[in-house]
Short mmCIF file of C-alpha atoms in Angstrom, two decimals:
data_model
loop_
_atom_site.label_atom_id
_atom_site.label_comp_id
_atom_site.label_asym_id
_atom_site.label_seq_id
_atom_site.Cartn_x
_atom_site.Cartn_y
_atom_site.Cartn_z
CA MET A 186 48.45 5.04 -84.13
CA ARG A 187 50.44 1.81 -84.30
CA GLY A 188 54.05 2.09 -83.27
CA SER A 189 55.62 4.50 -80.86
CA LEU A 190 53.76 6.82 -78.55
CA ALA A 191 55.46 9.74 -80.26
CA GLY A 192 53.94 8.63 -83.55
CA ALA A 193 50.53 8.30 -81.94
CA ALA A 194 50.72 11.74 -80.41
CA ALA A 195 51.68 13.27 -83.72
CA VAL A 196 48.26 12.55 -85.22
CA VAL A 197 46.46 14.48 -82.50
CA ALA A 198 45.82 18.07 -83.47
CA GLY A 199 47.38 20.45 -80.99
CA ALA A 200 48.90 17.73 -78.81
CA GLN A 201 52.10 18.56 -77.00
CA SER A 202 54.81 15.86 -77.19
CA SER A 203 57.16 17.31 -74.56
CA ALA A 204 56.39 14.50 -72.08
CA VAL A 205 57.58 11.98 -74.64
CA ALA A 206 60.56 14.04 -75.76
CA HIS A 207 61.74 14.42 -72.18
CA GLY A 208 61.65 10.65 -71.70
CA THR A 209 58.91 10.60 -69.06
CA LEU A 210 57.36 7.48 -70.55
CA ARG A 211 60.36 5.65 -72.00
CA ARG A 212 60.61 3.30 -69.02
CA GLY A 213 57.37 1.75 -70.25
CA ALA A 214 58.82 0.67 -73.59
CA GLY A 215 56.91 -2.29 -74.93
CA THR A 216 53.71 -1.69 -72.96
CA GLY A 217 50.72 -1.91 -75.33
CA LEU A 218 47.33 -0.25 -74.98
CA ARG A 219 44.20 -1.07 -77.04
CA TRP A 220 40.68 0.33 -76.85
CA PHE A 221 37.48 -1.60 -77.66
CA GLY A 222 35.11 1.30 -77.06
CA VAL A 223 33.22 2.43 -73.94
CA ASN A 224 35.74 1.84 -71.09
CA SER A 225 36.98 -1.47 -72.48
CA TRP A 226 40.80 -1.62 -72.53
CA GLU A 227 43.63 -4.09 -72.98
CA LEU A 228 46.95 -3.37 -71.30
CA SER A 229 49.78 -5.72 -72.30
CA PHE A 230 53.32 -5.82 -70.88
CA ASP A 231 56.00 -8.39 -69.97
CA GLY A 232 53.94 -11.20 -71.47
CA ARG A 233 50.93 -10.27 -69.31
CA THR A 234 47.50 -9.02 -70.38
CA VAL A 235 45.24 -6.96 -68.13
CA LEU A 236 41.71 -6.21 -69.33
CA ILE A 237 39.62 -3.36 -67.95
CA ASP A 238 35.82 -3.58 -68.29
CA PRO A 239 36.01 -5.89 -71.32
CA TRP A 240 32.66 -5.34 -73.04
CA LEU A 241 32.86 -5.94 -76.79
CA THR A 242 29.28 -7.10 -77.48
CA ARG A 243 27.91 -3.52 -77.74
CA PHE A 244 24.21 -4.33 -78.24
CA SER A 245 21.45 -1.74 -78.44
CA THR A 246 19.27 -1.08 -75.39
CA ARG A 247 16.68 1.02 -77.20
CA GLY A 248 13.06 -0.06 -77.19
CA PRO A 249 10.49 0.45 -80.00
CA ASP A 250 10.01 4.04 -78.84
CA GLY A 251 13.73 4.77 -79.16
CA ARG A 252 14.22 5.13 -75.42
CA PHE A 253 16.40 3.11 -73.08
CA ASP A 254 14.70 -0.20 -72.23
CA PRO A 255 15.88 -1.69 -68.91
CA ALA A 256 14.26 -5.01 -69.88
CA THR A 257 16.72 -5.49 -72.77
CA PRO A 258 18.02 -9.08 -72.54
CA LEU A 259 21.72 -9.55 -71.92
CA SER A 260 23.65 -11.15 -74.76
CA VAL A 261 27.25 -12.03 -75.55
CA ASP A 262 28.88 -11.72 -78.98
CA ARG A 263 31.27 -14.66 -78.66
CA ALA A 264 32.57 -14.27 -82.22
CA THR A 265 33.62 -10.65 -81.72
CA ILE A 266 35.28 -11.46 -78.42
CA GLY A 267 37.06 -14.42 -80.00
CA ARG A 268 38.39 -12.33 -82.88
CA ASN A 269 39.70 -9.51 -80.73
CA LEU A 270 40.86 -10.92 -77.40
CA GLY A 271 43.84 -13.22 -77.50
CA ALA A 272 44.81 -13.39 -73.83
CA ALA A 273 43.76 -12.35 -70.33
CA ASP A 274 45.58 -12.80 -67.02
CA LEU A 275 43.58 -10.30 -64.98
CA VAL A 276 40.27 -8.47 -65.42
CA LEU A 277 39.57 -5.22 -63.58
CA VAL A 278 35.89 -4.30 -63.17
CA THR A 279 35.12 -0.65 -62.42
CA HIS A 280 31.39 -1.24 -61.75
CA GLY A 281 28.57 -3.64 -62.47
CA HIS A 282 26.62 -2.05 -65.32
CA TYR A 283 26.06 -4.11 -68.45
CA ASP A 284 28.39 -2.02 -70.61
CA HIS A 285 31.26 -2.72 -68.22
CA MET A 286 30.66 -6.23 -66.87
CA GLY A 287 28.27 -7.95 -69.28
CA ASP A 288 30.99 -9.92 -71.13
CA VAL A 289 33.17 -10.72 -68.11
CA PRO A 290 31.76 -14.23 -67.39
CA HIS A 291 32.47 -15.27 -70.99
CA VAL A 292 35.97 -13.76 -70.82
CA MET A 293 36.60 -15.84 -67.69
CA GLU A 294 35.32 -18.92 -69.50
CA ARG A 295 37.50 -18.22 -72.53
CA PHE A 296 40.63 -17.63 -70.42
CA PRO A 297 40.51 -20.13 -67.53
CA GLY A 298 43.57 -18.65 -65.85
CA ALA A 299 42.20 -15.14 -65.61
CA ARG A 300 41.24 -13.69 -62.26
CA VAL A 301 38.84 -10.77 -61.73
CA VAL A 302 39.00 -7.87 -59.28
CA ALA A 303 35.53 -6.67 -58.31
CA THR A 304 33.38 -5.53 -55.39
CA GLN A 305 31.20 -7.87 -53.33
CA THR A 306 28.13 -6.94 -55.40
CA HIS A 307 29.99 -7.52 -58.67
CA ALA A 308 31.17 -10.89 -57.37
CA HIS A 309 27.60 -11.93 -56.55
CA LEU A 310 26.39 -10.85 -59.99
CA LEU A 311 29.23 -12.68 -61.75
CA THR A 312 28.56 -15.83 -59.73
CA ALA A 313 24.88 -15.70 -60.68
CA MET A 314 26.00 -15.40 -64.32
CA GLY A 315 28.03 -18.60 -64.04
CA ALA A 316 31.51 -17.23 -63.28
CA PRO A 317 33.67 -19.31 -60.90
CA ALA A 318 33.67 -17.65 -57.48
CA ASP A 319 37.19 -18.83 -56.60
CA ARG A 320 38.70 -16.67 -59.36
CA ILE A 321 37.15 -13.42 -58.13
CA ILE A 322 39.22 -11.14 -55.89
CA TRP A 323 36.83 -9.16 -53.69
CA ALA A 324 37.81 -5.51 -53.32
CA HIS A 325 36.44 -2.52 -51.45
CA GLY A 326 38.91 0.12 -52.62
CA GLY A 327 42.21 0.69 -50.84
CA GLU A 328 43.73 -2.67 -51.70
CA TYR A 329 47.31 -2.74 -53.06
CA LEU A 330 47.69 -6.04 -54.89
CA ASP A 331 51.08 -7.64 -55.61
CA LEU A 332 50.53 -9.80 -58.68
CA ASP A 333 53.97 -11.32 -59.25
CA GLY A 334 55.66 -8.86 -61.55
CA PHE A 335 53.22 -5.96 -61.42
CA THR A 336 50.91 -4.27 -58.93
CA VAL A 337 47.35 -2.97 -58.92
CA GLN A 338 46.10 -0.29 -56.55
CA VAL A 339 42.33 -0.44 -56.14
CA LEU A 340 40.84 3.00 -55.56
CA PRO A 341 37.38 3.87 -54.23
CA SER A 342 35.55 6.01 -56.77
CA LEU A 343 32.09 7.30 -57.77
CA HIS A 344 29.81 6.77 -60.73
CA SER A 345 28.83 9.66 -62.99
CA LEU A 346 25.75 11.65 -62.03
CA SER A 347 22.85 11.80 -64.45
CA THR A 348 19.80 14.07 -64.78
CA GLY A 349 18.43 15.04 -61.39
CA TYR A 350 21.80 14.30 -59.74
CA ARG A 351 20.98 10.61 -59.68
CA TYR A 352 23.06 7.48 -60.18
CA PHE A 353 22.11 5.15 -63.02
CA ALA A 354 20.92 1.67 -61.93
CA PRO A 355 22.21 1.85 -58.36
CA GLY A 356 22.12 -1.09 -56.01
CA THR A 357 24.15 -3.45 -53.81
CA LEU A 358 23.86 -7.17 -53.10
CA THR A 359 24.82 -9.35 -50.15
CA ALA A 360 24.19 -12.64 -51.97
CA PRO A 361 23.95 -13.84 -55.58
CA PRO A 362 20.56 -13.04 -57.13
CA ARG A 363 18.40 -15.86 -58.47
CA ARG A 364 18.67 -14.59 -62.03
CA VAL A 365 20.58 -12.09 -64.14
CA HIS A 366 18.87 -11.81 -67.50
CA THR A 367 18.42 -8.13 -68.36
CA VAL A 368 20.50 -4.96 -68.33
CA ALA A 369 18.52 -3.77 -65.29
CA ASP A 370 19.74 -6.80 -63.33
CA LEU A 371 23.33 -5.54 -63.53
CA VAL A 372 23.35 -2.84 -60.87
CA GLU A 373 26.27 -0.52 -60.20
CA GLY A 374 27.35 -2.23 -56.98
CA GLY A 375 29.96 0.37 -56.12
CA THR A 376 32.55 1.97 -58.39
CA LEU A 377 36.32 1.47 -58.42
CA ALA A 378 39.29 2.99 -60.24
CA TYR A 379 42.63 1.27 -60.80
CA LEU A 380 46.32 2.15 -60.95
CA VAL A 381 48.40 -0.55 -62.68
CA THR A 382 52.18 -0.36 -62.24
CA THR A 383 54.16 -2.57 -64.63
CA GLY A 384 57.45 -4.25 -63.84
CA SER A 385 59.29 -1.42 -65.61
CA GLY A 386 57.59 1.14 -63.37
CA LEU A 387 55.08 2.57 -65.86
CA ARG A 388 51.96 3.72 -63.99
CA VAL A 389 48.65 3.53 -65.86
CA LEU A 390 45.46 4.86 -64.22
CA ASN A 391 41.93 4.08 -65.36
CA ILE A 392 38.90 6.08 -64.21
CA GLY A 393 35.97 4.74 -66.22
CA THR A 394 33.24 7.08 -64.96
CA ALA A 395 33.04 10.87 -64.97
CA ASN A 396 33.33 11.31 -61.21
CA LEU A 397 36.02 10.99 -58.58
CA ILE A 398 37.04 11.05 -54.93
CA GLU A 399 39.87 13.59 -54.95
CA ARG A 400 41.60 12.48 -51.77
CA GLU A 401 41.99 8.95 -53.18
CA LEU A 402 43.89 10.28 -56.21
CA ARG A 403 46.26 12.79 -54.66
CA GLY A 404 49.88 11.74 -54.85
CA LEU A 405 49.37 8.94 -57.40
CA ARG A 406 51.10 10.80 -60.27
CA PRO A 407 50.43 8.27 -63.05
CA ASP A 408 52.37 8.37 -66.31
CA VAL A 409 49.19 7.62 -68.26
CA ALA A 410 45.71 8.69 -67.14
CA ILE A 411 42.80 7.07 -68.98
CA VAL A 412 39.82 9.13 -67.84
CA ALA A 413 36.16 9.34 -68.76
CA VAL A 414 35.01 12.32 -70.79
CA PRO A 415 32.78 14.60 -68.65
CA ALA A 416 29.10 13.64 -68.78
CA GLY A 417 27.07 16.82 -68.36
CA ARG A 418 27.63 19.45 -65.70
CA HIS A 419 26.26 17.67 -62.65
CA THR A 420 29.69 17.20 -61.04
CA HIS A 421 31.53 20.45 -60.39
CA ARG A 422 34.74 20.81 -62.46
CA TYR A 423 35.21 17.04 -62.63
CA LEU A 424 38.05 16.98 -65.16
CA GLU A 425 39.93 19.98 -63.77
CA ARG A 426 39.78 18.59 -60.22
CA LEU A 427 40.87 15.16 -61.41
CA LEU A 428 43.92 16.46 -63.29
CA ASP A 429 44.90 18.68 -60.38
CA ALA A 430 44.62 15.79 -57.91
CA LEU A 431 46.80 13.60 -60.13
CA GLY A 432 49.53 16.20 -60.43
CA ALA A 433 49.04 16.94 -64.15
CA PRO A 434 49.77 13.54 -65.75
CA PRO A 435 51.95 13.81 -68.89
CA LEU A 436 49.71 11.58 -71.05
CA VAL A 437 45.91 11.78 -70.93
CA VAL A 438 43.61 9.44 -72.87
CA PRO A 439 39.81 9.97 -73.08
CA THR A 440 37.50 7.01 -72.50
CA HIS A 441 33.77 6.20 -72.44
CA HIS A 442 33.01 8.84 -75.07
CA ASP A 443 31.57 6.80 -77.95
CA ALA A 444 28.09 5.62 -78.94
CA MET A 445 28.20 2.29 -77.15
CA ASP A 446 25.22 0.56 -78.80
CA THR A 447 26.83 0.12 -82.22
CA PRO A 448 28.79 -2.99 -83.28
CA LEU A 449 32.55 -2.95 -82.82
CA ASP A 450 33.07 -3.33 -86.57
CA ARG A 451 30.82 -0.30 -87.23
CA PRO A 452 31.34 1.94 -84.20
CA VAL A 453 30.21 5.54 -83.84
CA ARG A 454 32.45 7.95 -81.99
CA ALA A 455 31.47 10.84 -79.77
CA ASP A 456 30.78 14.23 -81.26
CA ALA A 457 33.79 16.37 -82.04
CA ASP A 458 32.71 19.11 -79.63
CA ALA A 459 32.95 16.81 -76.60
CA LEU A 460 36.46 15.71 -77.49
CA ARG A 461 37.55 19.25 -78.36
CA SER A 462 36.34 20.43 -74.96
CA PHE A 463 38.21 17.55 -73.31
CA ARG A 464 41.47 18.47 -75.09
CA ASP A 465 41.06 22.14 -74.33
CA THR A 466 40.48 21.48 -70.63
CA VAL A 467 43.49 19.18 -70.34
CA HIS A 468 45.77 21.69 -72.05
CA ARG A 469 44.41 24.57 -69.98
CA VAL A 470 45.26 22.70 -66.78
CA ASN A 471 48.57 21.36 -68.11
CA PRO A 472 49.81 22.89 -71.39
CA ARG A 473 52.62 20.32 -71.56
CA ALA A 474 50.32 17.29 -71.53
CA THR A 475 49.88 14.98 -74.49
CA VAL A 476 46.29 14.01 -75.31
CA VAL A 477 45.93 10.85 -77.40
CA GLU A 478 42.47 10.04 -78.72
CA PRO A 479 42.24 6.25 -79.06
CA ARG A 480 41.09 4.53 -82.23
CA TYR A 481 39.17 1.29 -82.02
CA LEU A 482 41.37 -1.83 -81.94
CA GLU A 483 44.56 0.05 -82.85
CA ALA A 484 47.48 -0.53 -80.50
CA VAL A 485 49.47 2.29 -78.94
CA THR A 486 52.90 1.33 -77.64
CA LEU A 487 53.93 3.28 -74.53
#
């Protein structure tokens, strides 16, 4: 998948490359995209690096009985982060769960110039974890940030629904907690989505959870839509509604579809049926779309 987007698309069975052939994405020449699993992404362009939910530690949260253990201690794999992240100017946090925000304080420590966009709850959690408060940009959703050469639109969003139509580890904070030691301490704290527009005009959207607020997405028309693979059937026609609201984006990339408790050097991907269903849905809504399934650590040039 290294090299041109056309080359990347060619390895995807059944993918349509018309968006590339018609030049829809050529204005983004030189923009790089890398996936670290879950919803962890690196977007590089014009000498800038934007990270989305950078979580590379990927530890197991299973207890002795094989079930999820909310008392699992938080940990940071500094070596893996050091090997794989070379720069960061901005970090975008979609929500506060451990698999999205657990490594962010260390990323801020490693890259002292990096700022973070996050909700009030996320900011309080990060501060309790030792992150410098003056480098956190508080966001509610609706902000349109001018970042000297590129922009970020912050969009209100929703977390995926789980069994019983419930949200996983919900919660909000109005002050930093006394301690953040376990995965249960990292509550959702609100969910955001992001539209990054590079200096060349390429528009890259990230929706890291399988849910949406349709009215917040209408009219955005991103060139690249990185969207979570549907999680169950609790949200009615999530993917179809999302693609319709976005105006059928020409390039669609699945995210948050792998087994997230395996090391980055030995990852386990989602089952083929889930990805096949994702591709089929995208092409049913927009037969001309290109679907690119990311491979761990391999760069795609847009």
